[in-house]
CSV table of C-alpha atoms in Angstrom, one decimal:
chain,number,residue,atom,x,y,z
P,1,ALA,CA,13.3,0.1,-13.8
P,2,ARG,CA,14.2,-0.7,-10.4
P,3,GLY,CA,16.5,1.3,-8.3
P,4,ALA,CA,17.0,3.9,-5.4
P,5,GLY,CA,18.5,7.3,-5.1
P,6,ARG,CA,18.8,10.5,-3.4
P,7,ARG,CA,18.3,14.2,-4.9
P,8,ARG,CA,19.3,17.4,-3.1
P,9,GLY,CA,18.3,20.9,-3.8
P,10,GLY,CA,15.5,19.9,-6.2
P,11,ASN,CA,13.7,22.9,-7.7
P,12,LEU,CA,10.1,22.4,-9.1
P,13,GLN,CA,10.3,25.6,-11.3
P,14,SER,CA,13.3,24.5,-13.1
P,15,ARG,CA,12.5,20.8,-13.1
P,16,PHE,CA,9.4,21.6,-15.1
P,17,GLY,CA,10.6,24.8,-16.8
P,18,ASP,CA,7.4,26.6,-15.8
P,19,ASN,CA,7.4,29.6,-13.5
P,20,ARG,CA,3.9,28.6,-12.4
P,21,TYR,CA,5.6,26.1,-10.2
P,22,PRO,CA,7.0,27.3,-6.9
P,23,VAL,CA,10.7,27.7,-6.3
P,24,SER,CA,11.8,25.1,-4.3
P,25,ASN,CA,14.8,23.3,-2.6
P,26,LEU,CA,13.8,19.9,-2.0
P,27,ASN,CA,16.0,17.1,-0.5
P,28,MET,CA,14.5,13.6,-1.3
P,29,ALA,CA,15.3,10.0,-1.2
P,30,GLY,CA,13.2,7.4,-2.9
P,31,ARG,CA,13.1,4.0,-4.6
P,32,ALA,CA,11.2,2.7,-7.6
P,33,ASP,CA,10.4,-0.7,-9.1
P,34,ILE,CA,8.3,0.2,-12.3
P,35,ALA,CA,8.0,-1.0,-15.8
P,36,GLY,CA,6.5,0.9,-18.9
P,37,GLU,CA,7.8,3.4,-21.6
P,38,CYS,CA,5.6,6.3,-20.2
P,39,ILE,CA,3.8,7.2,-17.1
P,40,PRO,CA,0.1,6.1,-18.5
P,41,ASP,CA,1.7,2.7,-19.3
P,42,ALA,CA,3.5,2.3,-15.9
P,43,VAL,CA,3.1,-0.6,-13.6
P,44,GLY,CA,4.8,-0.9,-10.3
P,45,THR,CA,5.6,1.2,-7.3
P,46,VAL,CA,7.4,4.3,-6.2
P,47,ASP,CA,8.0,5.4,-2.8
P,48,GLY,CA,10.0,8.2,-1.1
P,49,VAL,CA,10.6,10.9,1.8
P,50,VAL,CA,11.1,14.5,1.7
P,51,ASP,CA,13.8,15.4,4.2
P,52,LEU,CA,14.0,17.9,6.9
P,53,PHE,CA,15.0,21.5,6.0
P,54,SER,CA,13.5,21.5,2.4
P,55,THR,CA,11.8,24.5,1.5
P,56,VAL,CA,8.9,25.4,-1.1
P,57,ASN,CA,8.4,29.2,-1.7
P,58,ALA,CA,10.9,30.0,1.1
P,59,ALA,CA,8.7,27.9,3.5
P,60,ARG,CA,10.3,25.2,5.4
P,61,VAL,CA,8.9,21.6,4.9
P,62,TYR,CA,9.4,19.5,7.9
P,63,GLY,CA,9.1,16.2,6.2
P,64,GLY,CA,7.0,14.2,4.0
P,65,GLN,CA,6.3,10.7,2.5
P,66,PHE,CA,4.6,8.9,-0.3
P,67,ARG,CA,4.1,5.6,-1.9
P,68,LEU,CA,2.5,5.3,-5.2
P,69,THR,CA,1.4,2.3,-7.1
P,70,PHE,CA,0.8,2.4,-10.9
P,71,ALA,CA,-1.3,0.0,-13.1
P,72,SER,CA,-1.6,0.7,-16.6
P,73,GLY,CA,-3.2,4.1,-16.7
P,74,HIS,CA,-4.2,4.3,-13.0
P,75,VAL,CA,-2.2,5.3,-10.0
P,76,ARG,CA,-3.1,4.6,-6.4
P,77,VAL,CA,-2.0,6.8,-3.5
P,78,ASP,CA,-1.3,4.4,-0.8
P,79,THR,CA,0.3,7.3,1.5
P,80,ALA,CA,0.9,10.9,0.7
P,81,ALA,CA,1.8,12.9,3.9
P,82,VAL,CA,3.5,16.4,4.0
P,83,GLU,CA,4.1,18.6,7.2
P,84,ARG,CA,5.5,22.1,6.8
P,85,SER,CA,5.3,25.3,8.9
P,86,ALA,CA,1.7,26.1,9.5
P,87,LEU,CA,0.1,23.3,7.6
P,88,ARG,CA,-0.2,19.3,7.3
P,89,LEU,CA,-1.5,17.4,4.3
P,90,ALA,CA,-2.6,13.9,4.0
P,91,ALA,CA,-4.0,12.0,1.0
P,92,ARG,CA,-5.1,8.6,-0.1
P,93,GLY,CA,-7.1,7.2,-2.9
P,94,GLY,CA,-6.4,7.0,-6.7
P,95,LEU,CA,-6.2,9.1,-9.9
P,96,GLY,CA,-7.1,8.1,-13.3
P,97,LEU,CA,-4.1,8.7,-15.8
P,98,VAL,CA,-6.1,7.9,-19.0
P,99,ARG,CA,-9.6,7.9,-20.2
P,100,GLY,CA,-11.8,5.0,-18.9
P,101,ARG,CA,-9.8,4.7,-15.7
P,102,PRO,CA,-11.5,7.1,-13.2
P,103,ASP,CA,-10.9,7.1,-9.5
P,104,THR,CA,-11.3,9.4,-6.7
P,105,LEU,CA,-8.5,10.9,-4.2
P,106,ALA,CA,-9.5,12.2,-0.8
P,107,ALA,CA,-7.0,14.9,0.7
P,108,VAL,CA,-7.2,16.9,4.2
P,109,VAL,CA,-5.3,19.9,4.7
P,110,ASP,CA,-5.0,21.3,8.2
P,111,VAL,CA,-3.9,24.8,8.6
P,112,ASP,CA,-2.7,26.0,12.2
P,113,SER,CA,-2.1,29.5,11.0
P,114,LEU,CA,-3.2,31.3,7.9
P,115,GLY,CA,-0.2,33.6,8.6
P,116,GLY,CA,2.2,30.7,7.8
P,117,LEU,CA,0.9,30.9,4.2
P,118,ARG,CA,2.2,34.4,3.4
P,119,PRO,CA,4.9,32.9,1.2
P,120,TRP,CA,2.2,31.4,-0.9
P,121,VAL,CA,-0.4,34.2,-0.9
P,122,THR,CA,2.3,36.9,-1.0
P,123,PRO,CA,5.0,35.7,-3.2
P,124,ALA,CA,8.5,37.5,-3.0
P,125,ASP,CA,8.6,37.6,-6.6
P,126,SER,CA,7.2,40.8,-7.4
P,127,GLY,CA,6.1,39.7,-10.9
P,128,ALA,CA,3.7,37.1,-9.2
P,129,PRO,CA,0.2,38.1,-8.3
P,130,ALA,CA,-0.5,38.6,-4.7
P,131,LEU,CA,-3.8,37.4,-3.2
P,132,VAL,CA,-3.1,39.3,0.0
P,133,ALA,CA,-1.1,42.5,0.3
P,134,PRO,CA,2.4,42.3,2.1
P,135,SER,CA,1.2,44.6,4.7
P,136,ALA,CA,-2.2,43.3,5.2
P,137,PRO,CA,-3.2,41.3,8.3
P,138,LEU,CA,-3.6,37.5,7.7
P,139,ALA,CA,-4.6,35.1,10.7
P,140,GLY,CA,-6.9,32.2,11.3
P,141,VAL,CA,-7.0,28.5,11.4
P,142,ALA,CA,-8.7,26.2,8.8
P,143,THR,CA,-9.4,22.6,7.7
P,144,VAL,CA,-9.8,21.8,4.0
P,145,ARG,CA,-11.2,18.9,2.5
P,146,LEU,CA,-10.6,17.9,-1.2
P,147,GLN,CA,-12.0,15.4,-3.3
P,148,PRO,CA,-11.0,15.2,-7.1
P,149,ALA,CA,-12.6,12.4,-9.1
P,150,GLY,CA,-12.0,11.1,-12.6
P,151,THR,CA,-8.8,11.4,-14.5
P,152,VAL,CA,-6.1,13.8,-15.2
P,153,ASP,CA,-6.5,13.2,-19.0
P,154,THR,CA,-7.6,16.5,-20.5
P,155,ARG,CA,-8.9,14.5,-23.5
P,156,ASP,CA,-11.5,12.7,-21.3
P,157,PRO,CA,-14.8,14.3,-22.1
P,158,ARG,CA,-16.1,13.6,-18.6
P,159,GLY,CA,-13.0,15.7,-17.2
P,160,ARG,CA,-12.1,15.7,-13.5
P,161,ALA,CA,-14.7,16.7,-10.9
P,162,LEU,CA,-13.7,18.4,-7.9
P,163,VAL,CA,-15.4,18.7,-4.5
P,164,ALA,CA,-13.7,21.1,-1.7
P,165,ARG,CA,-15.1,22.0,1.6
P,166,GLY,CA,-13.2,24.5,3.8
P,167,ALA,CA,-14.0,25.4,7.6
P,168,LEU,CA,-12.3,28.5,9.0
P,169,ALA,CA,-12.2,30.1,12.5
P,170,ASP,CA,-10.8,33.4,13.9
P,171,VAL,CA,-10.1,34.6,10.5
P,172,THR,CA,-8.7,38.0,9.6
P,173,VAL,CA,-7.7,38.9,5.9
P,174,GLY,CA,-6.7,42.4,5.3
P,175,GLY,CA,-9.8,44.7,6.5
P,176,ALA,CA,-12.3,41.5,6.8
P,177,ARG,CA,-12.5,39.2,9.6
P,178,ALA,CA,-14.8,36.5,10.8
P,179,VAL,CA,-15.3,34.3,14.0
P,180,ARG,CA,-16.3,31.4,11.7
P,181,ALA,CA,-16.5,31.0,7.9
P,182,ALA,CA,-17.0,28.2,5.4
P,183,VAL,CA,-16.5,27.7,1.8
P,184,ALA,CA,-17.8,25.1,-0.6
P,185,LEU,CA,-16.9,24.3,-4.3
P,186,ASP,CA,-18.5,21.7,-6.7
P,187,VAL,CA,-17.2,21.7,-10.1
P,188,GLN,CA,-17.2,19.4,-13.2
P,189,ASP,CA,-14.2,19.6,-15.6
P,190,ALA,CA,-11.9,21.2,-13.2
P,191,LEU,CA,-8.9,21.0,-15.7
P,192,ARG,CA,-10.5,22.6,-18.5
P,193,GLY,CA,-12.4,25.8,-17.0
P,194,ALA,CA,-14.6,24.5,-14.1
P,195,THR,CA,-18.2,24.6,-14.3
P,196,GLY,CA,-20.3,24.2,-11.1
P,197,THR,CA,-20.9,26.2,-7.9
P,198,LEU,CA,-19.0,28.1,-5.4
P,199,GLY,CA,-20.5,29.2,-2.1
P,200,ALA,CA,-19.2,31.1,1.1
P,201,ALA,CA,-20.8,32.0,4.4
P,202,ALA,CA,-19.6,33.7,7.6
P,203,ASP,CA,-21.0,34.8,10.9
P,204,SER,CA,-19.7,37.4,13.6
P,205,ALA,CA,-17.8,39.2,11.0
P,206,ALA,CA,-16.8,42.5,9.9
P,207,VAL,CA,-16.1,43.9,6.5
P,208,GLY,CA,-14.3,47.2,6.2
P,209,GLY,CA,-15.0,48.0,9.6
P,210,ILE,CA,-18.8,47.3,9.1
P,211,PRO,CA,-20.2,44.7,11.6
P,212,VAL,CA,-22.0,41.9,9.9
P,213,SER,CA,-23.9,39.0,11.7
P,214,ALA,CA,-24.1,36.8,8.8
P,215,LEU,CA,-23.1,37.0,5.3
P,216,ALA,CA,-23.7,34.2,2.5
P,217,VAL,CA,-22.5,34.2,-1.2
P,218,ARG,CA,-23.3,31.8,-3.8
P,219,ALA,CA,-22.2,31.9,-7.5
P,220,THR,CA,-22.6,29.7,-10.5
P,221,LEU,CA,-19.5,29.1,-12.6
P,222,GLN,CA,-19.0,28.7,-16.1
P,223,GLY,CA,-15.6,28.2,-17.8
P,224,GLY,CA,-14.0,28.8,-14.3
P,225,LEU,CA,-15.7,32.5,-14.2
P,226,ALA,CA,-18.6,33.5,-12.2
P,227,ASP,CA,-21.9,33.2,-14.4
P,228,ARG,CA,-24.7,34.3,-12.0
P,229,PHE,CA,-24.3,35.2,-8.0
P,230,THR,CA,-26.4,36.1,-5.1
P,231,ALA,CA,-25.2,37.8,-1.8
P,232,ALA,CA,-27.2,38.1,1.3
P,233,VAL,CA,-26.0,40.3,4.4
P,234,ARG,CA,-27.6,40.5,7.9
P,235,THR,CA,-26.1,43.3,9.9
P,236,ALA,CA,-25.5,43.7,13.7
P,237,ASN,CA,-28.8,45.8,13.9
P,238,GLU,CA,-30.9,42.8,11.9
P,239,SER,CA,-31.0,45.0,8.5
P,240,ARG,CA,-31.0,42.6,5.7
P,241,ARG,CA,-29.8,43.0,2.3
P,242,ARG,CA,-29.7,40.8,-0.9
P,243,LEU,CA,-28.0,41.4,-4.2
P,244,ALA,CA,-28.2,39.2,-7.1
P,245,GLY,CA,-26.8,39.4,-10.7
P,246,GLY,CA,-25.0,37.7,-13.6
P,247,VAL,CA,-22.2,38.3,-15.9
P,248,THR,CA,-22.5,38.4,-19.7
P,249,ARG,CA,-19.4,38.0,-21.8
């Protein structure tokens, strides 16, 4: 198939018939030169732009562009960039669409203000879970680097690995704050439960009004849930505490 087109008012939630997708109003234009009966068999290119004044979860998207090259079970992301209020995303690399065609994608998300993520972490839809209460303070800046590797085929026994690193500064979330914080995630089989490790650290922090000089948490994950964990805290008066435990199911 070959052609060009424009779509106004595209809604991801209605397009995929799944309320897990955000409510959106996307104005897009694109071109395709592609052959194949389905996505895993596709060969060719697709490129497009997202116009100014599009919205996702009531947050304005200032623009974006993408160029994808399909090659029988594999897609190469030549360009993918999105800019919206509070954040910018850029990605390059590849994704395996079928077993036996693994690849790695690298993405960087720069967040100018965590407060700008309020539509995502505190959805207006009362039926959606809120990660942060509507009245809770939310501020700070962050850079997140993501590196998924493998394939998106859930039947692939090797699954998809995901490495993520986050660096945050001047963070306030509800009753917790930190001058600096970091998060690290390393998991295998990310599409079917995630098994691996999750770690977080913060310094010059306060939790519930209690000053904390340093805080470090590490957990092993099994099936997407914490299996074993450790937490170490050093308070402002140099008192040290350590907690360790596990979860049985």
